[in-house]
Amino acid sequence: MKKQGVNVGIVGYGTVGAGTAKILLRKQKDLERKLGFPVVLRRIADLDTKRDRGVKLPAGVLINDAKALLHDPEIDIVVELMGGIHPAKEFILEAIGNGKHVVTANKALLATEGRDIFKAARKNGVDVGFEASVAGSIPIIKVVRESLIGNNIRSISGIINGTSNYILTKMTEEGVDFSATLKEAQALGYAEADPTFDIEGIDSAHKLTILASLSFGIPFSFKKIYTEGITKITPLDIQFASEFGYRIKLLAIAKQDGNNIEMRVHPTMLPKDHLIASVNGVFNAIYIEGDSIGPHLYYGKGAGEMPTGSAVVSDIADIARSIKTSAGSITGVNIPENPDLKIKKMEDIRTCYYLRFSALDKPGVLSRISGILGGRDISIKSMIQKGRKIEKAVPLVMMTHEAREKDMAQALKEIDRLSVVSGKTVYLRVEGGED
Amino acid sequence: MKKQGVNVGIVGYGTVGAGTAKILLRKQKDLERKLGFPVVLRRIADLDTKRDRGVKLPAGVLINDAKALLHDPEIDIVVELMGGIHPAKEFILEAIGNGKHVVTANKALLATEGRDIFKAARKNGVDVGFEASVAGSIPIIKVVRESLIGNNIRSISGIINGTSNYILTKMTEEGVDFSATLKEAQALGYAEADPTFDIEGIDSAHKLTILASLSFGIPFSFKKIYTEGITKITPLDIQFASEFGYRIKLLAIAKQDGNNIEMRVHPTMLPKDHLIASVNGVFNAIYIEGDSIGPHLYYGKGAGEMPTGSAVVSDIADIARSIKTSAGSITGVNIPENPDLKIKKMEDIRTCYYLRFSALDKPGVLSRISGILGGRDISIKSMIQKGRKIEKAVPLVMMTHEAREKDMAQALKEIDRLSVVSGKTVYLRVEGGED
């Protein structure tokens, strides 16, 4: 008898696994109505088969043997939701080798080992869905690959890490410093016990690797992304940013400039009226500029059981549709590359800067600082000096016009050596201004 | 020899036709790199073959005989961009009858005659793409059908008519009245010579017909949508709205409440900090709430040569992919319906209201008005009375808590009959409040 539905096996029964299972089970009828055939959750494999995830699974669905799932001839789609690099990669390759389509939410794995996975999938004629790997519920992968296919994407930038955005939002609203806010976020479950990936920008860089590849056709290049986290952001700089009309956000930015692609993750000052500036808390948002569409904004939850589960289920549905109508879609594994592209060096990027000097309030200090900046072709747009304390260090804050990163680095090195400057100069890059 | 590419014919060489042609021609190589095969613009049919559209077409592409295009055996996808109901419908049915896939941007046609078209497409095993029919460049059709498949959509509301949003934005920024702003918009090309569809909410209702059908599974029901335009909006009400912390937008709203679907288009007051409230000018935005994703926002250009052309090309690419991989995708023509749903009567909806009475400033007036409201179970949230002119009519403005539309209509009828009330009471519905 010919099988009527499409069978799914999930490896990894954590938060997203539970969300995915809930949607597949609770919306079984809706999915069948929308697709025209049933999608059946056949197996979930996890070492922990005891913990209550708030889902009532049919008997026999939950097993502790991932290998059995990967080799189950009845399973059409393997959903990898265990996270980490190993053995997730091996499991996925094994599933692909067995002719199974794969859905994964594993951005770290794709950003670092994605090429091997897509290569194996192409060889075996199966699909790989990864909508849930970037920005949780926001369907940015599908949008970039399918909806914006008639565009040369000029830039893509976004808040794609909810934890760091939650921390920056709290710091902005309450004026509390970074480490206290991080502790609070950990207590509330918004930050993990080891928050390194989130607060150091690594998670954002993983996601940017995937987005930039799809947007521009640059090969996956996680290691070449300039990555700077939010640990050095202070309430003082948030306050000064606000006085200049800006908010500080951890942005992942990729831009095309001729054949050069610039990719960077760092705390960024954005004008308060920019669409992304008011994206607060754990929400994500992605701002895209395409040559046909102009600007687009996508906003939604970037993490969580049900939002990310929703993205996983959309991939399952797409692949299930293609299983029922054809021998295999070409969307999932065709990551077209443009061989002409190069990655721009960080030192060559041009942007506006916010600078906070700890300068002695003495005559001549400003002229020495601005002289060094001017000598490197950096011109000042505006300036604030707060709290005059003669002969003591006070913050001297400047916004510059667009300058080259290399020139700025050299100028700051020189300025920080001045005897009238105490302590390292703080600098932040600015996006979304006119200049 | 087996044909390598997919051939496209466009019927209607106006604004969107020109944008589509530009993208197909100028991005031919990019599209081939992304898709893995070429998409070829084989023919464009239009009665006017002389006017310069800023596109250099290869010789022989532009013809004046639509029938020849519809019957060209080399053409795989017919793109209908002529607009209007007839002969667009007949052309589309003829193309479908000839086994051709169809892409259309024609919301008026789909909203009123869509069922016939989808039925014919199902019968002939061809696809119908209509991404460009709602919100121009914003890929809301694909998002609702594919990306959010794991959600029960609770509500979808949006600014989906750029002309009316441009007019309301101008009225808000400059305090000018409706008819002067309309004239300016017409002079600038943002409003058509006959602006009825845009300013009366009809275009929004066409689009809402499509969105609500895809979101909830309610059959296309354009005629049952409550539709009210922006012609009666005054600078005075915009000003009062602002004092209460609101902006006025023409919203298309669809909500599910059990098995009841509520659908309406009308000027709506939104709190200033709502994501949609700051969508200005010709931009569109759609706000969706799904049970898995929570809130989503999509923002972009809702019209124009290149933005809408981009949406048309995304449909062409999707169908081309499915032609190359299978006998036909089932996404395009499967508009699943839920037979349990009913459309809620407008008189049964519940919402908060803004009321502006022209009341004589006499003792007892407020108690009479509030007495009538209270008798219909309508309670007042806040009130402003401006400019005391004893014995003359002054505006008395109120915001109410949630009330039933039917009760409000009856209360206002009664209030407008009072001798102390001169002129018809103005009322606006409010969304996005907490109540």
XYZ file of N, CA and C in Angstrom, chain A residues 227-411:
555
model
N 33.822 40.409 14.843
C 32.813 40.142 15.874
C 33.198 40.780 17.196
N 32.310 41.615 17.709
C 32.561 42.328 18.956
C 31.265 42.294 19.757
N 31.332 41.947 21.029
C 30.132 41.790 21.836
C 29.734 43.050 22.584
N 28.866 42.874 23.567
C 28.287 44.033 24.271
C 28.837 44.199 25.681
N 29.860 43.422 26.034
C 30.298 43.418 27.442
C 30.914 44.743 27.886
N 31.380 45.549 26.932
C 32.026 46.812 27.333
C 31.075 48.008 27.287
N 29.836 47.766 26.945
C 28.875 48.881 26.881
C 28.552 49.344 28.311
N 28.594 50.651 28.502
C 28.320 51.210 29.834
C 27.059 52.078 29.799
N 26.410 52.235 30.957
C 25.272 53.149 31.034
C 25.646 54.570 30.601
N 26.922 54.946 30.845
C 27.363 56.287 30.451
C 27.279 56.472 28.934
N 27.744 55.476 28.182
C 27.696 55.599 26.721
C 26.261 55.513 26.196
N 25.448 54.698 26.854
C 24.029 54.645 26.474
C 23.392 56.019 26.659
N 23.770 56.675 27.764
C 23.238 57.996 28.082
C 23.702 59.043 27.059
N 24.992 59.035 26.745
C 25.495 59.989 25.747
C 24.861 59.720 24.385
N 24.751 58.454 24.022
C 24.119 58.106 22.748
C 22.728 58.710 22.681
N 22.010 58.599 23.785
C 20.653 59.131 23.845
C 20.651 60.649 23.670
N 21.635 61.314 24.259
C 21.688 62.781 24.113
C 21.930 63.191 22.666
N 22.654 62.371 21.921
C 22.865 62.662 20.502
C 21.689 62.177 19.644
N 20.698 61.506 20.267
C 19.536 61.033 19.503
C 19.678 59.606 18.994
N 20.467 58.792 19.677
C 20.737 57.426 19.217
C 20.428 56.383 20.286
N 20.250 55.143 19.843
C 20.193 53.997 20.746
C 21.330 53.046 20.389
N 21.766 52.256 21.356
C 22.831 51.275 21.095
C 22.219 49.878 20.960
N 22.496 49.217 19.857
C 21.987 47.869 19.587
C 23.140 46.992 19.104
N 23.090 45.711 19.427
C 24.066 44.787 18.839
C 23.558 44.427 17.447
N 24.239 44.948 16.429
C 23.791 44.699 15.054
C 24.728 43.730 14.341
N 24.109 42.879 13.539
C 24.859 42.090 12.563
C 24.636 42.779 11.222
N 25.727 43.114 10.547
C 25.649 43.945 9.345
C 26.388 43.274 8.202
N 25.747 43.196 7.041
C 26.451 42.750 5.834
C 26.047 43.689 4.708
N 27.048 44.139 3.952
C 26.787 45.077 2.863
C 27.581 44.685 1.642
N 26.989 44.953 0.485
C 27.735 44.753 -0.751
C 28.180 46.101 -1.283
N 29.465 46.173 -1.669
C 30.018 47.390 -2.253
C 30.829 46.915 -3.450
N 30.221 46.975 -4.638
C 30.865 46.390 -5.809
C 31.027 44.892 -5.583
N 32.230 44.386 -5.740
C 32.464 42.965 -5.490
C 32.966 42.702 -4.075
N 32.921 43.717 -3.244
C 33.374 43.543 -1.868
C 32.199 43.381 -0.923
N 32.303 42.389 -0.059
C 31.266 42.168 0.941
C 31.841 42.492 2.301
N 31.114 43.321 3.024
C 31.551 43.698 4.363
C 30.625 43.004 5.350
N 31.230 42.364 6.369
C 30.423 41.604 7.346
C 30.959 41.878 8.737
N 30.074 42.311 9.620
C 30.546 42.650 10.964
C 29.423 42.573 11.973
N 29.796 42.238 13.193
C 28.853 42.210 14.323
C 29.471 43.057 15.410
N 28.774 44.100 15.826
C 29.306 44.928 16.917
C 28.202 45.814 17.475
N 28.393 46.350 18.686
C 27.416 47.304 19.206
C 27.399 48.503 18.271
N 26.230 48.988 17.964
C 26.080 50.008 16.930
C 25.121 51.083 17.414
N 25.448 52.329 17.140
C 24.510 53.401 17.436
C 23.588 53.626 16.246
N 22.290 53.661 16.541
C 21.272 53.861 15.501
C 20.427 55.072 15.875
N 20.091 55.928 14.913
C 19.193 57.046 15.211
C 17.896 56.512 15.825
N 17.375 57.224 16.815
C 16.184 56.743 17.528
C 14.998 56.497 16.606
N 14.929 57.232 15.489
C 13.767 57.042 14.614
C 14.006 55.976 13.547
N 15.134 55.293 13.582
C 15.345 54.167 12.664
C 14.419 53.033 13.088
N 13.898 52.301 12.081
C 12.905 51.260 12.376
C 13.421 50.237 13.385
N 14.709 49.948 13.354
C 15.249 48.913 14.228
C 15.523 49.434 15.637
N 15.662 50.751 15.776
C 16.074 51.307 17.070
C 15.057 51.027 18.178
N 13.789 50.888 17.810
C 12.793 50.665 18.854
C 12.386 49.195 18.982
N 13.223 48.309 18.466
C 12.993 46.870 18.668
C 13.608 46.500 20.011
N 12.765 46.166 20.960
C 13.238 46.006 22.330
C 13.057 44.594 22.865
N 13.677 44.343 24.022
C 13.526 43.061 24.698
C 14.101 41.933 23.863
N 13.455 40.763 23.928
C 14.004 39.603 23.224
C 13.625 39.578 21.743
N 12.936 40.620 21.263
C 12.525 40.610 19.852
C 13.713 40.768 18.913
N 13.578 40.199 17.736
C 14.545 40.325 16.656
C 13.925 41.178 15.553
N 14.774 41.789 14.747
C 14.286 42.473 13.549
C 15.401 42.508 12.525
N 15.014 42.405 11.277
C 15.993 42.424 10.195
C 15.570 43.468 9.173
N 16.519 44.304 8.810
C 16.300 45.389 7.868
C 17.091 45.061 6.599
N 16.412 45.008 5.473
C 17.059 44.645 4.213
C 16.856 45.761 3.202
N 17.866 46.049 2.434
C 17.677 46.935 1.295
C 17.994 46.172 0.013
N 17.028 46.144 -0.884
C 17.221 45.491 -2.177
C 17.067 46.526 -3.275
N 17.701 46.282 -4.427
C 17.637 47.319 -5.465
C 16.247 47.438 -6.081
N 15.442 46.375 -6.026
C 14.076 46.487 -6.547
C 13.076 46.910 -5.468
N 13.205 46.346 -4.284
C 12.180 46.576 -3.251
C 12.399 47.846 -2.449
N 13.631 48.378 -2.418
C 13.924 49.430 -1.444
C 14.076 48.790 -0.078
N 13.621 49.478 0.994
C 13.788 48.912 2.325
C 12.656 47.972 2.732
N 13.015 46.935 3.446
C 12.054 46.003 4.048
C 12.409 45.828 5.509
N 11.388 45.649 6.348
C 11.655 45.295 7.739
C 10.847 44.066 8.125
N 11.506 43.161 8.843
C 10.866 41.957 9.361
C 11.077 41.925 10.861
N 10.006 41.696 11.601
C 10.053 41.803 13.066
C 9.330 40.628 13.694
N 9.907 40.032 14.716
C 9.230 38.943 15.424
C 10.104 38.364 16.508
N 9.620 37.282 17.122
C 10.392 36.642 18.176
C 11.517 35.805 17.565
N 12.710 35.947 18.129
C 13.880 35.289 17.569
C 14.221 33.982 18.242
N 13.446 33.604 19.236
C 13.753 32.368 19.957
C 12.501 31.902 20.675
N 12.628 30.767 21.356
C 11.520 30.265 22.158
C 10.919 29.010 21.563
N 10.306 28.245 22.441
C 9.754 26.947 22.073
C 8.824 27.025 20.857
N 7.767 27.817 20.965
C 6.765 27.819 19.899
C 7.188 28.653 18.678
N 7.767 29.846 18.869
C 8.191 30.612 17.682
C 9.202 29.842 16.826
N 10.212 29.244 17.467
C 11.201 28.510 16.677
C 10.589 27.215 16.140
N 9.725 26.584 16.953
C 9.003 25.397 16.473
C 8.194 25.711 15.221
N 7.609 26.900 15.183
C 6.830 27.318 14.010
C 7.704 27.359 12.756
N 8.929 27.859 12.896
C 9.845 27.904 11.748
C 10.252 26.492 11.319
N 10.492 25.616 12.309
C 10.846 24.230 11.982
C 9.706 23.568 11.206
N 8.477 23.792 11.676
C 7.325 23.173 11.012
C 7.140 23.723 9.594
N 7.478 24.990 9.376
C 7.360 25.526 8.007
C 8.323 24.805 7.065
N 9.520 24.489 7.551
C 10.459 23.710 6.729
C 9.937 22.296 6.478
N 9.410 21.690 7.538
C 8.854 20.335 7.378
C 7.755 20.356 6.312
N 6.890 21.372 6.380
C 5.780 21.455 5.423
C 6.284 21.648 3.997
N 7.291 22.518 3.830
C 7.834 22.750 2.492
C 8.413 21.471 1.907
N 9.199 20.777 2.724
C 9.828 19.556 2.217
C 8.764 18.486 1.971
N 7.786 18.425 2.868
C 6.710 17.446 2.676
C 5.973 17.714 1.366
N 5.706 18.989 1.082
C 5.069 19.343 -0.197
C 5.922 18.860 -1.357
N 7.229 19.091 -1.261
C 8.057 18.724 -2.414
C 8.190 17.215 -2.529
N 8.127 16.506 -1.399
C 8.126 15.034 -1.460
C 6.880 14.551 -2.201
N 5.747 15.172 -1.906
C 4.487 14.714 -2.489
C 4.331 15.111 -3.963
N 5.085 16.123 -4.405
C 4.871 16.577 -5.784
C 6.027 16.270 -6.712
N 7.165 15.887 -6.176
C 8.326 15.739 -7.059
C 9.357 14.835 -6.442
N 10.478 14.705 -7.159
C 11.592 13.889 -6.672
C 12.474 14.675 -5.713
N 12.208 15.924 -5.481
C 13.042 16.713 -4.581
C 13.156 18.141 -5.069
N 12.935 19.080 -4.174
C 13.039 20.486 -4.545
C 14.498 20.870 -4.662
N 14.773 21.926 -5.418
C 16.162 22.356 -5.508
C 16.427 23.577 -4.648
N 15.413 24.046 -3.946
C 15.631 25.237 -3.136
C 16.559 24.945 -1.976
N 16.316 23.836 -1.307
C 16.959 23.573 -0.033
C 18.460 23.440 -0.075
N 19.014 22.938 -1.116
C 20.451 22.684 -1.108
C 21.203 23.515 -2.128
N 20.496 24.330 -2.884
C 21.159 25.196 -3.842
C 21.540 26.503 -3.150
N 22.788 26.598 -2.716
C 23.276 27.828 -2.092
C 24.196 28.460 -3.126
N 23.603 29.244 -4.057
C 24.406 29.707 -5.191
C 25.501 30.663 -4.739
N 26.699 30.477 -5.269
C 27.807 31.348 -4.902
C 28.231 32.194 -6.085
N 28.660 33.394 -5.802
C 29.171 34.301 -6.812
C 30.690 34.340 -6.685
N 31.396 33.758 -7.657
C 32.853 33.611 -7.509
C 33.608 34.930 -7.556
N 32.931 36.019 -7.991
C 33.633 37.306 -8.105
C 33.800 38.029 -6.769
N 33.087 37.561 -5.759
C 33.040 38.348 -4.520
C 34.267 38.157 -3.644
N 34.640 39.227 -2.954
C 35.690 39.178 -1.945
C 35.152 39.752 -0.641
N 35.761 39.349 0.449
C 35.348 39.902 1.736
C 36.189 41.135 2.036
N 35.498 42.210 2.357
C 36.213 43.446 2.656
C 36.893 43.323 4.014
N 38.133 43.786 4.114
C 38.810 43.772 5.415
C 38.150 44.779 6.345
N 38.086 44.451 7.607
C 37.475 45.361 8.580
C 38.150 46.719 8.541
N 39.450 46.754 8.366
C 40.155 48.048 8.392
C 39.768 48.938 7.216
N 39.135 48.360 6.204
C 38.740 49.154 5.043
C 37.295 49.654 5.090
N 36.541 49.242 6.103
C 35.152 49.716 6.121
C 35.122 51.201 6.444
N 34.055 51.848 6.011
C 33.856 53.276 6.300
C 32.554 53.434 7.070
N 32.598 54.148 8.155
C 31.392 54.369 8.947
C 31.578 55.635 9.775
N 30.488 56.114 10.389
C 30.599 57.212 11.342
C 30.908 56.614 12.714
N 31.489 57.442 13.571
C 31.888 56.954 14.893
C 31.395 57.873 16.008
N 31.160 57.222 17.144
C 30.978 57.916 18.424
C 32.268 57.710 19.193
N 32.837 58.761 19.742
C 34.096 58.659 20.496
C 33.900 59.271 21.873
N 34.327 58.555 22.908
C 34.313 59.163 24.251
C 35.740 59.151 24.802
N 36.307 60.336 24.901
C 37.658 60.488 25.447
C 37.564 60.799 26.936
N 38.508 60.271 27.701
C 38.660 60.728 29.078
C 39.790 61.742 29.051
N 39.423 63.002 28.934
C 40.433 64.031 28.691
C 40.513 64.981 29.877
N 41.696 65.462 30.178
C 41.831 66.506 31.195
C 41.195 67.772 30.644
N 40.489 68.470 31.502
C 39.798 69.684 31.063
C 40.774 70.862 31.092
N 41.693 70.837 30.158
C 42.725 71.878 30.086
C 42.671 72.548 28.730
N 43.055 73.823 28.677
C 43.073 74.475 27.363
C 43.990 73.704 26.406
N 43.603 73.622 25.170
C 44.471 72.988 24.179
C 44.213 71.509 23.958
N 43.484 70.873 24.874
C 43.236 69.435 24.739
C 42.414 69.142 23.476
N 41.337 69.901 23.332
C 40.465 69.676 22.183
C 41.226 69.878 20.871
N 42.075 70.891 20.847
C 42.779 71.165 19.590
C 43.766 70.036 19.284
N 44.376 69.437 20.301
C 45.314 68.344 20.041
C 44.563 67.111 19.517
N 43.419 66.797 20.180
C 42.630 65.632 19.740
C 42.105 65.836 18.318
N 41.538 67.013 18.094
C 40.931 67.215 16.772
C 42.011 67.325 15.702
N 43.200 67.784 16.100
C 44.317 67.827 15.161
C 44.711 66.428 14.697
N 44.799 65.506 15.646
C 45.154 64.122 15.283
C 44.071 63.508 14.394
N 42.808 63.726 14.763
C 41.701 63.200 13.945
C 41.766 63.782 12.534
N 41.922 65.116 12.473
C 41.969 65.789 11.173
C 43.108 65.260 10.313
N 44.242 64.994 10.942
C 45.397 64.476 10.212
C 45.125 63.122 9.568
N 44.163 62.401 10.100
C 43.781 61.093 9.522
C 42.511 61.210 8.677
N 42.135 62.434 8.349
C 40.974 62.631 7.485
C 39.654 62.314 8.187
N 39.638 62.520 9.495
C 38.418 62.253 10.267
C 37.863 63.594 10.721
N 36.638 63.932 10.308
C 36.117 65.221 10.748
C 34.949 65.050 11.711
N 34.862 66.023 12.607
C 33.928 65.948 13.736
C 32.585 66.546 13.331
N 31.507 65.831 13.663
C 30.168 66.300 13.318
C 29.565 67.083 14.478
N 29.722 66.561 15.694
C 29.197 67.270 16.865
C 29.959 66.820 18.100
N 29.787 67.553 19.188
C 30.606 67.346 20.375
C 29.830 67.716 21.623
N 30.042 66.955 22.703
C 29.482 67.334 24.012
C 30.601 67.202 25.037
N 30.764 68.196 25.894
C 31.662 68.026 27.035
C 30.838 68.241 28.291
N 30.897 67.256 29.199
C 30.032 67.301 30.379
C 30.848 67.570 31.631
N 30.276 68.258 32.570
C 30.816 68.407 33.922
C 32.248 68.898 33.969
N 32.436 70.187 33.902
C 33.792 70.736 33.936
C 34.431 70.482 35.293
N 35.536 69.781 35.277
C 36.305 69.611 36.505
C 37.729 69.965 36.151
N 38.078 71.213 36.378
C 39.384 71.717 35.923
C 40.504 70.782 36.410
N 41.372 70.435 35.495
C 42.550 69.600 35.768
C 42.197 68.126 36.016
N 40.883 67.792 36.001
C 40.541 66.377 36.162
C 40.016 65.822 34.837
N 40.000 64.484 34.728
C 39.503 63.878 33.495
C 37.981 63.971 33.445
N 37.465 64.457 32.328
C 36.012 64.504 32.125
C 35.712 63.861 30.780
N 34.486 63.342 30.633
C 34.195 62.760 29.320
C 34.022 63.843 28.259
N 34.721 63.645 27.176
C 34.582 64.509 26.006
C 34.041 63.600 24.904
N 32.855 63.914 24.420
C 32.181 62.984 23.519
C 31.998 63.618 22.141
N 32.297 62.853 21.106
C 32.197 63.363 19.731
C 31.475 62.379 18.824
N 30.779 62.933 17.838
C 30.276 62.129 16.726
C 31.072 62.580 15.499
N 31.566 61.620 14.731
C 32.349 61.993 13.543
C 31.542 61.782 12.268
N 32.003 62.382 11.198
C 31.515 62.016 9.869
C 32.129 60.678 9.482
N 31.787 60.198 8.294
C 32.285 58.891 7.874
C 33.815 58.893 7.775
N 34.419 57.827 8.294
C 35.877 57.699 8.237
C 36.217 56.240 8.011
N 37.502 55.992 7.681
C 37.923 54.625 7.454
C 38.345 54.012 8.790
N 37.964 52.768 9.018
C 38.268 52.077 10.276
C 39.768 52.106 10.604
N 40.586 51.895 9.592
C 42.040 51.871 9.810
C 42.548 53.227 10.298
N 42.042 54.291 9.679
C 42.453 55.635 10.095
C 42.023 55.903 11.533
N 40.815 55.461 11.855
C 40.302 55.680 13.201
C 41.156 54.929 14.221
N 41.490 53.682 13.916
C 42.293 52.887 14.853
C 43.630 53.568 15.107
N 44.248 54.067 14.034
C 45.557 54.709 14.201
C 45.443 56.024 14.958
N 44.415 56.799 14.657
C 44.219 58.072 15.363
C 44.002 57.830 16.853
